[in-house]
XYZ file of C-alpha atoms in Angstrom:
715
model
C -15.243 -6.584 40.977
C -12.513 -4.821 42.828
C -8.748 -5.742 42.759
C -5.766 -3.635 43.847
C -2.292 -4.479 42.527
C 0.858 -2.675 43.445
C 3.322 -2.171 40.653
C 5.898 -4.422 42.270
C 3.465 -7.237 42.645
C 2.363 -6.738 38.974
C 6.028 -6.979 37.853
C 6.716 -9.939 40.065
C 3.787 -11.894 38.986
C 4.481 -11.082 35.216
C 7.972 -12.193 35.363
C 7.279 -15.457 37.057
C 4.356 -16.232 34.711
C 6.224 -15.636 31.484
C 9.120 -18.024 32.377
C 7.200 -21.033 30.911
C 5.522 -19.181 28.063
C 2.713 -17.333 29.646
C 2.481 -13.777 28.360
C 0.720 -10.622 29.508
C -1.364 -8.500 27.150
C -1.055 -5.032 28.929
C -3.115 -1.869 27.971
C -1.850 0.991 29.796
C -0.649 3.736 27.380
C -2.647 6.580 25.910
C -1.692 5.707 22.424
C -3.156 2.209 22.602
C -6.064 3.051 24.628
C -7.010 5.665 21.809
C -7.458 2.663 19.309
C -10.436 1.418 21.504
C -14.065 2.392 21.501
C -15.396 4.707 24.342
C -18.964 5.383 25.544
C -18.917 7.753 28.425
C -15.261 7.068 29.173
C -12.430 9.479 29.291
C -8.804 8.500 28.292
C -6.421 10.655 30.059
C -3.050 11.013 28.487
C -1.325 9.220 31.325
C -3.236 6.081 30.369
C -6.063 6.387 33.062
C -9.666 5.572 32.235
C -12.409 7.487 34.110
C -16.028 8.279 33.619
C -16.545 11.153 31.136
C -19.367 13.756 30.865
C -22.574 12.305 29.305
C -22.624 12.835 25.577
C -26.241 12.586 24.337
C -27.206 12.683 20.607
C -30.033 15.402 20.593
C -30.680 15.731 16.850
C -29.714 14.372 13.583
C -30.204 16.790 10.617
C -30.888 15.935 7.008
C -27.649 17.604 5.881
C -24.028 16.977 6.576
C -22.717 20.242 7.952
C -23.425 22.347 11.166
C -21.047 25.310 11.349
C -22.469 27.166 14.458
C -24.510 26.412 17.597
C -26.038 28.480 20.261
C -28.437 27.851 23.162
C -31.037 29.738 25.123
C -32.415 29.524 28.682
C -35.297 27.464 27.625
C -33.105 24.669 26.557
C -33.509 25.336 22.836
C -30.508 24.812 20.588
C -30.006 26.828 17.527
C -28.084 25.305 14.558
C -26.485 27.147 11.720
C -26.306 24.868 8.755
C -25.205 24.508 5.208
C -25.048 21.591 2.743
C -28.490 20.538 3.728
C -30.794 18.544 1.411
C -32.157 21.826 0.234
C -28.724 22.962 -0.418
C -28.963 26.551 1.222
C -28.204 28.271 4.436
C -30.650 27.507 7.187
C -31.133 27.838 10.922
C -32.931 25.088 12.861
C -34.201 25.621 16.348
C -34.082 22.303 18.192
C -36.086 22.027 21.481
C -35.200 19.965 24.493
C -37.304 17.026 23.223
C -35.397 17.031 19.947
C -38.142 18.517 17.805
C -36.715 20.692 15.195
C -38.192 23.818 13.583
C -36.711 25.849 10.616
C -36.668 29.662 11.493
C -34.290 30.804 8.767
C -33.414 30.096 5.157
C -31.255 32.221 2.963
C -30.009 32.148 -0.614
C -26.365 31.778 0.519
C -24.710 28.564 0.740
C -24.196 28.330 4.499
C -24.536 29.832 7.920
C -21.184 30.346 9.203
C -21.949 31.909 12.543
C -24.995 32.743 14.779
C -25.414 34.384 18.134
C -28.267 35.095 20.706
C -28.896 38.517 22.069
C -30.048 38.933 25.695
C -33.670 39.350 24.358
C -33.590 36.114 22.479
C -32.943 37.628 19.145
C -31.022 35.385 16.794
C -28.151 36.954 14.620
C -27.300 34.859 11.511
C -24.055 35.469 9.393
C -23.976 33.810 6.092
C -21.272 32.926 3.511
C -19.970 33.717 0.925
C -20.948 37.229 -0.150
C -23.201 37.020 2.814
C -24.986 39.183 5.307
C -25.982 39.401 8.983
C -29.638 38.868 9.596
C -31.647 39.394 12.657
C -34.249 36.574 13.154
C -36.927 36.020 15.744
C -36.507 32.902 17.790
C -39.901 31.892 16.683
C -39.284 32.549 12.964
C -40.684 35.172 10.695
C -39.123 37.308 7.973
C -35.435 38.053 8.593
C -34.092 41.541 8.710
C -30.671 42.424 7.194
C -28.780 44.343 9.830
C -25.265 44.211 8.149
C -24.246 43.902 4.527
C -20.606 44.206 3.892
C -21.254 45.287 0.376
C -22.515 48.628 1.772
C -19.025 49.423 3.406
C -15.904 50.855 1.905
C -14.015 47.461 2.474
C -16.567 45.118 0.799
C -15.487 42.219 2.826
C -16.446 38.956 1.057
C -16.458 36.517 4.126
C -18.200 36.743 7.612
C -16.525 34.436 10.053
C -17.665 35.072 13.561
C -19.856 37.504 15.684
C -20.134 38.648 19.378
C -23.140 40.342 21.006
C -22.772 42.704 23.970
C -25.240 42.808 26.889
C -26.356 46.283 25.619
C -27.186 44.656 22.053
C -24.243 45.900 20.153
C -23.217 43.402 17.559
C -19.496 42.758 16.413
C -18.737 41.123 13.182
C -15.460 39.503 11.986
C -14.859 39.660 8.323
C -12.290 38.579 5.784
C -11.001 39.485 2.281
C -10.117 42.012 3.515
C -9.766 41.425 7.242
C -11.824 43.853 9.316
C -14.011 43.965 12.465
C -17.313 46.092 12.395
C -19.634 47.062 15.160
C -23.361 47.217 14.294
C -25.578 49.517 16.491
C -29.150 50.023 15.527
C -28.524 48.439 12.066
C -25.802 50.995 11.346
C -22.246 49.536 10.786
C -18.989 51.185 11.507
C -15.458 49.885 10.880
C -13.595 49.377 14.324
C -10.299 48.361 12.738
C -8.636 46.543 9.823
C -5.362 44.304 9.543
C -2.982 43.310 6.964
C -4.055 39.741 7.374
C -6.483 38.148 4.994
C -9.132 37.376 7.449
C -10.414 37.945 11.089
C -11.231 34.268 11.830
C -12.587 34.435 15.437
C -13.937 36.807 18.055
C -14.355 36.931 21.750
C -16.220 39.566 23.728
C -14.497 39.178 27.147
C -15.949 39.625 30.709
C -14.285 42.975 31.101
C -15.798 44.291 27.851
C -12.599 44.004 25.771
C -12.832 42.418 22.306
C -10.353 39.888 21.246
C -9.738 38.768 17.599
C -7.761 36.036 15.969
C -6.549 36.335 12.446
C -5.678 34.127 9.493
C -2.421 34.879 7.779
C -0.141 35.931 10.622
C -1.990 34.008 13.463
C -2.120 37.183 15.593
C -4.347 37.564 18.486
C -5.284 41.171 19.094
C -7.127 42.928 22.131
C -8.937 46.254 21.777
C -11.516 48.534 23.239
C -14.661 48.016 20.954
C -16.610 51.163 22.102
C -14.356 53.449 20.115
C -14.307 53.202 16.255
C -10.645 53.287 15.058
C -9.325 52.215 18.398
C -5.792 50.948 17.959
C -5.773 47.169 18.573
C -2.982 45.749 20.733
C -1.290 42.525 19.393
C -1.171 40.117 22.448
C 0.442 37.212 20.764
C 1.607 36.075 17.335
C 1.375 32.252 17.048
C 3.721 30.047 15.021
C 0.670 28.922 13.143
C -1.142 30.915 10.570
C -4.759 30.861 11.690
C -6.568 31.348 15.061
C -9.719 29.276 14.679
C -11.364 29.765 18.059
C -11.134 31.897 21.279
C -12.692 31.558 24.686
C -12.206 32.754 28.191
C -12.475 31.418 31.765
C -13.748 33.199 34.921
C -10.203 34.507 35.972
C -9.807 36.314 32.741
C -7.386 33.939 31.040
C -7.965 33.649 27.277
C -7.463 30.458 25.275
C -6.832 30.155 21.641
C -6.733 27.427 19.070
C -4.118 27.803 16.116
C -3.733 25.725 13.038
C -1.905 25.669 9.754
C 1.505 26.446 8.391
C 2.196 30.137 7.630
C 3.771 29.031 4.343
C 0.332 28.166 2.863
C -3.158 29.586 3.372
C -6.157 27.529 4.407
C -8.695 30.272 3.534
C -9.730 31.903 0.249
C -7.287 34.433 -1.216
C -8.146 38.067 -1.276
C -10.095 39.030 -4.360
C -8.386 41.266 -7.036
C -9.607 44.895 -6.894
C -12.155 45.499 -9.516
C -12.578 41.740 -10.339
C -15.871 40.209 -10.746
C -16.953 38.312 -7.675
C -17.053 34.560 -7.847
C -18.514 31.841 -5.564
C -16.022 29.870 -3.580
C -16.752 26.565 -2.110
C -14.860 24.975 0.748
C -14.290 21.342 1.016
C -14.370 20.271 4.706
C -11.604 17.627 5.234
C -12.999 14.210 4.765
C -16.109 15.349 2.925
C -17.429 14.104 -0.336
C -18.680 17.436 -1.759
C -18.127 21.162 -1.611
C -19.940 23.166 0.915
C -19.681 26.659 2.451
C -18.602 27.332 6.000
C -15.485 26.272 7.694
C -12.280 25.900 5.672
C -9.808 23.341 4.548
C -7.467 23.187 7.469
C -4.225 21.155 7.573
C -3.865 18.493 10.311
C -2.665 19.391 13.657
C -3.499 22.141 16.235
C -1.926 23.957 19.097
C -3.815 25.335 22.115
C -2.457 28.563 23.868
C -3.370 30.409 27.060
C -2.916 34.204 27.280
C -2.995 34.848 31.109
C -4.811 37.775 32.565
C -1.516 39.683 32.838
C -0.825 38.955 29.189
C 1.752 36.119 29.718
C 1.312 33.468 26.851
C 2.079 29.746 27.145
C 1.414 26.581 25.145
C -1.183 24.201 26.618
C -1.168 21.362 24.214
C -0.176 20.268 20.725
C -2.433 17.834 18.828
C -0.711 16.214 15.804
C -3.693 14.585 14.310
C -6.701 16.805 15.134
C -7.943 20.117 14.119
C -9.566 22.283 16.798
C -12.745 24.029 15.556
C -14.409 25.012 18.996
C -13.371 26.000 22.430
C -15.262 26.264 25.688
C -14.428 26.336 29.423
C -16.313 24.130 31.751
C -15.679 22.768 35.277
C -12.074 23.706 35.343
C -11.258 22.206 31.914
C -10.772 23.662 28.421
C -13.003 21.768 26.071
C -11.972 21.386 22.378
C -14.036 20.050 19.609
C -11.906 18.613 16.820
C -11.729 16.931 13.500
C -11.001 14.987 11.466
C -11.475 11.935 13.801
C -14.507 13.484 15.774
C -12.670 13.629 19.027
C -13.501 15.923 22.074
C -10.675 16.868 24.410
C -10.650 18.260 28.013
C -7.403 20.067 29.010
C -7.223 20.149 32.891
C -6.435 23.823 33.678
C -5.394 22.900 37.207
C -2.857 20.255 36.292
C -0.303 21.494 33.611
C 0.213 18.888 30.892
C -2.811 16.743 31.493
C -5.598 16.248 29.172
C -8.300 13.784 28.327
C -9.996 12.420 25.247
C -13.676 12.632 26.613
C -15.704 11.654 23.595
C -15.600 9.842 20.262
C -18.301 11.201 18.038
C -20.149 9.579 15.353
C -19.068 12.209 12.941
C -15.750 13.293 11.413
C -15.722 16.913 12.652
C -16.892 18.718 15.861
C -17.235 21.978 13.902
C -19.262 24.024 16.438
C -19.087 24.273 20.385
C -21.123 26.599 22.674
C -22.170 26.750 26.243
C -25.738 26.900 27.109
C -27.065 28.939 29.730
C -28.132 26.034 31.807
C -24.393 24.876 31.883
C -24.413 22.021 29.282
C -22.295 22.121 26.190
C -23.795 22.111 22.657
C -21.840 20.470 20.077
C -22.464 20.571 16.298
C -20.883 18.206 14.074
C -20.265 17.800 10.248
C -19.911 14.697 8.092
C -22.593 14.036 9.297
C -24.615 17.050 10.696
C -25.669 16.125 14.379
C -26.267 17.952 17.558
C -24.798 16.609 20.790
C -25.405 17.830 24.375
C -22.507 17.275 26.752
C -23.086 17.525 30.636
C -23.295 15.510 33.756
C -21.800 12.077 34.133
C -22.240 9.203 31.819
C -24.794 6.643 33.116
C -22.918 3.569 32.077
C -19.397 4.279 31.186
C -17.842 1.459 28.994
C -14.694 1.013 27.262
C -14.016 -1.572 24.578
C -10.323 -2.187 23.714
C -9.023 -2.760 20.260
C -8.833 -6.418 18.957
C -5.654 -8.114 20.140
C -3.879 -10.824 18.222
C -2.085 -13.352 20.363
C -0.379 -14.695 17.249
C -1.866 -18.295 17.616
C -4.456 -20.406 19.467
C -4.087 -19.376 23.247
C -5.592 -20.109 26.518
C -6.891 -17.011 28.285
C -6.219 -16.600 32.079
C -6.494 -14.283 34.972
C -6.929 -10.499 34.479
C -4.819 -7.918 36.421
C -6.453 -4.497 36.733
C -4.640 -1.677 38.427
C -7.379 0.073 40.536
C -8.963 0.208 43.938
C -12.431 1.191 42.659
C -15.339 -0.923 41.361
C -15.436 -2.242 37.809
C -16.590 -5.030 35.572
C -14.278 -6.681 33.131
C -15.407 -8.989 30.436
C -13.623 -10.733 27.505
C -14.765 -12.159 24.136
C -12.640 -14.227 21.883
C -12.600 -15.587 18.349
C -10.321 -17.109 15.688
C -10.966 -14.518 12.959
C -9.974 -10.741 13.323
C -13.554 -9.359 13.354
C -15.671 -9.793 16.326
C -18.726 -9.741 14.031
C -17.709 -13.120 12.512
C -18.345 -15.993 14.950
C -16.911 -14.735 18.101
C -17.895 -15.812 21.645
C -20.281 -13.799 23.826
C -18.866 -11.447 26.265
C -17.663 -13.564 29.310
C -17.483 -11.788 32.667
C -13.893 -12.488 34.049
C -14.692 -13.609 37.572
C -13.220 -16.460 39.604
C -15.200 -19.123 37.523
C -14.836 -17.727 34.127
C -14.223 -20.231 31.299
C -12.999 -18.601 28.125
C -12.599 -20.795 24.994
C -9.235 -21.182 23.524
C -8.753 -18.573 20.649
C -6.276 -16.487 18.887
C -7.965 -13.055 18.942
C -9.440 -11.244 22.081
C -11.171 -8.032 23.052
C -11.944 -6.869 26.623
C -14.843 -4.549 27.740
C -14.522 -2.478 30.958
C -17.657 -1.228 32.662
C -16.927 1.647 35.171
C -18.699 2.903 38.118
C -19.209 6.697 38.513
C -16.057 6.797 41.022
C -13.851 4.343 39.044
C -10.404 5.192 37.808
C -8.450 2.429 36.086
C -4.699 2.859 35.433
C -4.103 -0.452 33.569
C -5.674 -3.546 32.412
C -3.630 -6.730 31.712
C -4.774 -10.345 30.825
C -2.614 -13.387 31.027
C -2.612 -15.700 28.137
C -0.807 -18.821 27.142
C -0.220 -19.245 23.380
C -0.310 -22.927 22.094
C 3.185 -23.837 21.329
C 3.929 -24.135 17.635
C 7.105 -25.469 16.026
C 9.611 -22.869 14.928
C 10.311 -22.431 11.260
C 13.786 -22.423 9.481
C 12.842 -20.007 6.699
C 16.074 -20.345 4.562
C 19.675 -21.509 4.400
C 22.806 -20.351 2.643
C 26.110 -22.149 2.477
C 29.111 -20.204 1.456
C 32.509 -21.764 0.792
C 35.634 -19.514 0.906
C 34.155 -17.157 3.633
C 34.083 -16.687 7.252
C 32.127 -14.756 9.796
C 33.214 -13.942 13.325
C 30.900 -12.676 16.181
C 33.165 -9.451 16.443
C 34.693 -8.811 13.127
C 37.830 -6.640 13.078
C 37.110 -3.270 11.655
C 40.200 -3.416 9.332
C 39.254 -6.477 7.557
C 38.540 -6.028 3.835
C 35.091 -7.549 2.879
C 33.110 -8.263 -0.044
C 29.366 -8.312 -0.361
C 27.325 -10.671 -2.510
C 23.623 -11.440 -2.784
C 21.836 -14.192 -0.711
C 21.870 -17.080 -1.561
C 25.415 -16.927 -2.811
C 26.754 -18.417 -6.045
C 29.247 -21.326 -5.681
C 32.290 -19.340 -6.582
C 31.524 -16.091 -4.488
C 34.018 -15.058 -1.932
C 32.051 -13.273 0.737
C 28.286 -12.335 1.420
C 25.817 -10.246 3.232
C 22.489 -11.863 4.084
C 19.729 -9.470 5.288
C 17.173 -11.249 7.719
C 14.137 -10.213 9.560
C 15.458 -11.229 12.865
C 19.097 -9.989 12.790
C 21.211 -7.347 11.243
C 23.231 -8.332 8.340
C 26.550 -9.793 9.013
C 29.523 -9.368 6.688
C 31.815 -12.295 5.414
C 35.424 -12.146 5.387
C 37.184 -13.844 2.434
C 38.919 -16.977 3.750
C 39.638 -19.971 1.221
C 39.983 -22.320 4.233
C 36.556 -21.695 5.514
C 32.865 -22.544 5.012
C 29.954 -20.441 6.470
C 26.455 -21.439 6.917
C 23.789 -18.816 7.615
C 20.001 -19.349 8.283
C 16.919 -17.311 8.858
C 14.391 -18.605 11.381
C 11.356 -17.503 13.294
C 8.849 -18.657 16.038
C 5.335 -17.396 15.941
C 5.154 -17.741 19.725
C 8.129 -15.417 19.934
C 10.132 -18.116 21.812
C 13.874 -18.148 22.154
C 15.611 -20.462 19.823
C 18.611 -22.676 19.816
C 20.102 -24.311 16.800
C 22.251 -27.189 15.661
C 24.201 -27.624 12.452
C 24.501 -31.250 10.845
C 26.276 -32.577 7.789
C 25.703 -35.385 5.357
C 27.793 -36.309 2.238
C 25.771 -36.455 -0.964
C 24.818 -40.122 -1.555
C 25.112 -40.845 2.194
C 22.119 -41.795 4.403
C 22.824 -40.504 7.807
C 23.540 -36.903 9.091
C 26.402 -36.128 11.583
C 26.519 -33.365 14.132
C 28.796 -30.444 13.224
C 27.878 -28.092 16.093
C 25.052 -27.628 18.618
C 23.717 -25.102 21.197
C 24.077 -22.188 18.747
C 22.117 -19.051 19.442
C 23.655 -17.180 16.591
C 22.113 -17.658 13.069
C 25.310 -18.488 11.404
C 28.272 -20.788 11.862
C 31.697 -20.677 10.240
C 34.057 -23.726 10.315
C 37.276 -24.878 8.699
C 36.702 -26.676 5.417
C 39.477 -29.084 6.242
C 37.004 -30.593 8.908
C 35.342 -32.421 6.165
C 37.084 -34.548 3.389
C 36.800 -33.293 -0.122
C 33.376 -34.020 -1.783
C 29.802 -32.756 -2.217
C 27.721 -32.239 1.030
C 24.583 -30.768 2.385
C 23.947 -29.262 5.744
C 20.923 -29.327 7.966
C 19.925 -26.734 10.575
C 17.543 -27.747 13.320
C 15.824 -25.082 15.303
C 14.575 -25.754 18.850
C 12.317 -23.632 21.154
C 13.799 -25.621 24.024
C 15.071 -22.396 25.804
C 11.503 -21.329 26.466
C 9.784 -24.817 27.111
C 10.396 -27.825 29.306
C 11.697 -30.799 27.430
C 8.321 -32.594 27.000
C 6.690 -29.408 25.240
C 9.853 -28.609 23.129
C 9.247 -28.466 19.427
C 11.744 -28.523 16.493
C 11.999 -27.744 12.957
C 14.686 -28.344 10.381
C 15.720 -27.356 6.957
C 18.245 -28.918 4.556
C 20.547 -26.798 2.438
C 21.316 -27.318 -1.285
C 24.491 -29.244 -2.225
C 27.868 -27.578 -1.902
C 31.344 -28.820 -2.505
C 34.269 -28.977 -0.147
C 37.463 -28.937 -2.070
C 40.780 -28.089 -0.035
C 43.119 -30.312 -2.144
C 45.210 -28.805 -4.959
C 45.099 -30.078 -8.503
C 47.993 -32.149 -9.796
C 49.972 -30.863 -12.771
C 51.672 -33.891 -14.517
C 53.664 -34.621 -17.625
C 55.103 -31.177 -18.056
C 57.545 -31.281 -21.062
C 59.183 -28.643 -23.030
C 61.577 -28.575 -25.976
C 63.524 -25.620 -27.622
C 63.568 -24.730 -31.215
C 65.378 -21.835 -32.805
C 62.901 -19.124 -31.903
C 60.236 -20.950 -29.726
C 59.638 -23.360 -26.798
C 57.143 -26.020 -27.384
C 55.418 -27.329 -24.175
C 52.615 -29.691 -22.903
C 51.235 -30.907 -19.643
C 48.035 -32.286 -18.060
C 46.128 -31.094 -14.992
C 43.790 -33.299 -12.820
C 41.708 -32.547 -9.652
C 39.863 -35.137 -7.699
C 36.968 -33.006 -6.795
C 36.229 -29.926 -8.861
C 36.639 -28.898 -12.447
C 39.837 -27.067 -13.467
C 39.121 -23.359 -13.474
C 42.206 -22.005 -15.410
C 45.941 -22.395 -15.790
C 48.877 -20.000 -16.295
C 52.589 -20.191 -17.188
C 55.707 -18.138 -16.534
C 58.974 -18.203 -18.449
C 62.088 -17.228 -16.440
C 60.072 -15.646 -13.649
C 58.431 -13.443 -15.996
C 54.611 -12.368 -15.888
C 52.104 -15.092 -15.619
C 50.373 -15.595 -18.832
C 46.918 -17.281 -19.394
C 47.117 -20.850 -20.713
C 44.226 -22.133 -22.880
C 43.395 -25.993 -22.698
C 43.397 -28.007 -25.849
C 39.522 -27.982 -26.054
C 39.470 -24.136 -25.328
C 36.858 -24.726 -22.512
C 37.959 -25.300 -18.964
C 35.163 -27.374 -17.622
C 36.384 -30.781 -16.616
C 38.465 -32.277 -13.825
C 41.092 -33.280 -16.283
C 42.468 -30.829 -18.809
C 45.377 -31.075 -21.419
C 47.445 -28.227 -22.491
C 49.833 -27.693 -25.556
C 51.425 -24.456 -26.024
C 54.180 -22.642 -27.798
C 56.192 -19.820 -26.150
C 58.021 -17.405 -28.641
C 61.579 -16.454 -27.663
C 62.737 -12.846 -28.200
C 66.113 -11.828 -29.489
C 67.232 -10.814 -25.989
C 66.803 -14.417 -24.803
C 70.523 -15.416 -25.255
C 70.546 -17.768 -22.342
C 70.957 -21.497 -23.214
C 68.730 -22.483 -20.295
C 65.226 -21.505 -19.476
C 62.890 -22.115 -16.446
C 59.229 -22.894 -17.392
C 56.654 -22.848 -14.426
C 52.953 -23.781 -14.771
C 50.244 -23.243 -12.089
C 46.724 -24.550 -12.245
C 43.646 -23.518 -10.251
C 40.579 -25.601 -9.379
C 37.075 -23.901 -8.929
C 37.791 -23.328 -5.261
C 41.131 -21.685 -5.816
C 43.453 -24.498 -4.861
C 46.791 -24.139 -6.723
C 48.823 -26.888 -8.226
C 52.322 -26.110 -9.768
C 55.175 -27.631 -11.794
C 58.200 -26.583 -13.415
C 60.788 -27.697 -16.034
C 64.304 -26.644 -17.129
C 64.378 -26.087 -20.969
C 67.898 -26.431 -22.522
């Protein structure tokens, strides 16, 4: 199947299609594509899918950890292992046909590094408190060629090795950090640093030796033929540890750096004179302790040091730890954990990289180039050997499961490419494809796909295919919207553009009857603030639509005890409405909000939903104060009155004598909880009250802050 779409055509079709509810499931971003499953497909960081190098599983070990790999011209691979079923350091030789032979077994816990000399000799470095052994490729008794315990430095850890064409062996050590040269089984110290460990080595094509440290994250270069030669610091990374080094044919050196300089990922230096201890390292994500690589914090940075010494940053990986580097076919290959990814950084296109393999293991802990050109990749959790080379025979990419949100009809695909491909779709109504989904259905002109909620597509590529985006049209079955909640608040008003100087009060949702303002947090809109306004009523609601349709609302009212609702306001797009309380006569009411998805559908397909509020009271009429009487005695005034409200209980009353301060007035029954209350009270007169005439005022509040007043002249 071949289809070419221009970007403009794709946009035009999409906009036209979505006008009546058709949607487009588009997959064109690296972050989204990374959540899918690859088999021989590379995911480029600009969202392009292309065929990847073939990744072939060559061997599965009985253990969990392969720390180092090497290959010879005959096609044999050598695996340095630890954490095997036997528990010790071993080396397996794996032939091209996958047959494995154990050629070394040591008492130490793991083989950290191994290298092949030009004559086929295998050098094996073990940890901790390890040694370097020389082993025949066919097996036989190993010979110790370097024991750090025999040196003045007594380095505890051996991390990496390099072998020159003349047979000289270079060893990177830690605790303390040092580099040794071993010639004819005689070691000599080349140099030491103040860092804790020399973590990685590279013998460059020009004969210079490069070393990366742990602690300062420094990359050194020096002449390896002269003992005591002063190393030259080429670069100090912002990270603390240089985990891998490699070189291209032009003399550019590449480094992987990890870790914060505030914490150490490697064992501390032993205290002088202390008894040696065995230290186990737990590989990230592993279930047990093993020897070999270290606990490395997430994230890595790849650097390039050009042949003229200029450093530059190539790539930052936030979720991946780089364990191995190699250069192949114009790309820098990086094996990583803890997701088992292999990346290829395009050295000819700055900023471009691809995820070329998803391994069936947590960590790609070892990477090497075999003489015949393929890459050898050893993994941990679990221990496997992969060979990378050539082009995958049947590149296939399977997307993540997509949730349409409801039962949907699946339509035409749109694939941005001009090269051959095959696209298939499978659907189901449960999230897992293993639970009753359809078979894969090839999306050609006559494809019939069942209606379903979930979907997943599969893209099969040809050797020359490059796909930039995959999109599939779908039409969700329309479902009615939902009005989730309603709050009615008397004495408050909301405006679409509230004035910044307005004083506001905040109360919980839903609000108590006597509250004077509110803020209602909702999932589909930011909270609004209510302004205190005794003459207003505000209703707010939360609503959603599983189809993502635009909604329109109408508000209706009905008096409690009445049968019919009456329209208050329609065609509302906001999820609130404020209106004057005087619009409704005093009394108890309920409001009904009707939500409609009409803006997204033609009338015959429009669906609605409604919700009715709890009762609330409209009370805009002041209470009536009646029968106010007052008589004067020698030192007091005796008074009485009654207060009545037609709608709500009397809240409280106050009196004032001769325009003095208002004083609380208690009803005869002490509780103010009825629509009618009576008051009898006595007001003491002071010696200063010499006037023969006094003015007594009474004011009464109902529950909704309406005020009734009365006054009387006392003589």
